[in-house]
Amino acid sequence: MTCFMDETFIRKHNYLVFGLSKPISIEAIDGRMLSFGVVTKATVPIILQIGTHQEDLAFYLITSPRHPIILGLSWL
């Protein structure tokens, strides 16, 4: 799972979330640890469709008010 969703966006749209059994740290492409700390929650799979491409994706919850959804390699 490499996709992320802002916690406020998740609450606004009432997506179901669950706690991770083990918190994970997220690092940027350059190896820096990201400032929001560890991730402790994720969504259940959500159907995401862009154009004709559709997938069920789960998202890690982060604080990202400027970018409510961040698609990672799993989308590609």
Tab-separated table of C-alpha atoms in Angstrom:
chain	number	residue	atom	x	y	z
A	1	MET	CA	0.000	0.000	0.000
A	2	THR	CA	1.653	3.236	-1.106
A	3	CYS	CA	-1.278	5.606	-1.430
A	4	PHE	CA	-2.134	8.270	1.141
A	5	MET	CA	-5.211	10.268	2.089
A	6	ASP	CA	-5.607	13.301	4.327
A	7	GLU	CA	-7.388	12.550	7.625
A	8	THR	CA	-9.760	15.512	7.247
A	9	PHE	CA	-10.725	14.396	3.735
A	10	ILE	CA	-11.431	10.887	5.069
A	11	ARG	CA	-13.694	12.210	7.842
A	12	LYS	CA	-15.503	14.524	5.407
A	13	HIS	CA	-16.324	11.597	3.110
A	14	ASN	CA	-16.992	9.052	5.885
A	15	TYR	CA	-14.516	6.413	4.692
A	16	LEU	CA	-14.045	3.444	7.007
A	17	VAL	CA	-10.661	3.195	8.702
A	18	PHE	CA	-8.857	0.675	10.871
A	19	GLY	CA	-5.820	0.773	13.130
A	20	LEU	CA	-2.614	-0.798	11.872
A	21	SER	CA	-1.247	-3.626	13.997
A	22	LYS	CA	2.199	-2.002	13.765
A	23	PRO	CA	2.784	1.729	13.142
A	24	ILE	CA	4.952	2.495	10.117
A	25	SER	CA	7.319	5.349	9.298
A	26	ILE	CA	7.144	6.934	5.862
A	27	GLU	CA	10.139	8.394	4.086
A	28	ALA	CA	10.402	10.649	1.054
A	29	ILE	CA	12.093	9.636	-2.177
A	30	ASP	CA	15.326	11.221	-0.967
A	31	GLY	CA	15.281	9.140	2.230
A	32	ARG	CA	14.141	11.886	4.627
A	33	MET	CA	11.525	10.906	7.187
A	34	LEU	CA	8.288	12.781	6.538
A	35	SER	CA	7.242	15.320	9.147
A	36	PHE	CA	3.842	13.845	10.053
A	37	GLY	CA	5.488	11.034	12.021
A	38	VAL	CA	4.312	7.461	11.960
A	39	VAL	CA	1.181	6.154	10.270
A	40	THR	CA	-1.192	4.291	12.584
A	41	LYS	CA	-4.378	3.995	10.486
A	42	ALA	CA	-5.512	3.030	6.984
A	43	THR	CA	-8.758	2.958	5.040
A	44	VAL	CA	-10.560	-0.154	3.973
A	45	PRO	CA	-10.253	-0.562	0.178
A	46	ILE	CA	-12.016	2.249	-1.703
A	47	ILE	CA	-13.055	2.097	-5.350
A	48	LEU	CA	-11.105	4.804	-7.150
A	49	GLN	CA	-11.857	5.599	-10.780
A	50	ILE	CA	-10.098	8.053	-13.074
A	51	GLY	CA	-11.393	7.945	-16.628
A	52	THR	CA	-11.842	4.309	-17.539
A	53	HIS	CA	-9.227	3.054	-15.055
A	54	GLN	CA	-10.716	1.681	-11.818
A	55	GLU	CA	-9.089	-0.006	-8.811
A	56	ASP	CA	-9.814	-0.884	-5.197
A	57	LEU	CA	-7.166	0.919	-3.142
A	58	ALA	CA	-6.470	1.216	0.556
A	59	PHE	CA	-4.892	4.465	1.769
A	60	TYR	CA	-2.655	5.269	4.731
A	61	LEU	CA	-4.009	8.194	6.781
A	62	ILE	CA	-1.762	11.258	6.944
A	63	THR	CA	-2.093	14.991	7.540
A	64	SER	CA	-1.861	16.644	4.134
A	65	PRO	CA	-4.242	19.620	3.789
A	66	ARG	CA	-2.729	20.727	0.449
A	67	HIS	CA	-2.983	17.292	-1.203
A	68	PRO	CA	-5.996	15.280	0.018
A	69	ILE	CA	-5.079	12.202	-2.038
A	70	ILE	CA	-1.587	11.036	-2.986
A	71	LEU	CA	-1.403	8.134	-5.416
A	72	GLY	CA	1.676	5.948	-5.243
A	73	LEU	CA	3.144	3.140	-7.298
A	74	SER	CA	0.273	0.786	-6.494
A	75	TRP	CA	-1.973	3.001	-8.646
A	76	LEU	CA	0.428	2.791	-11.584
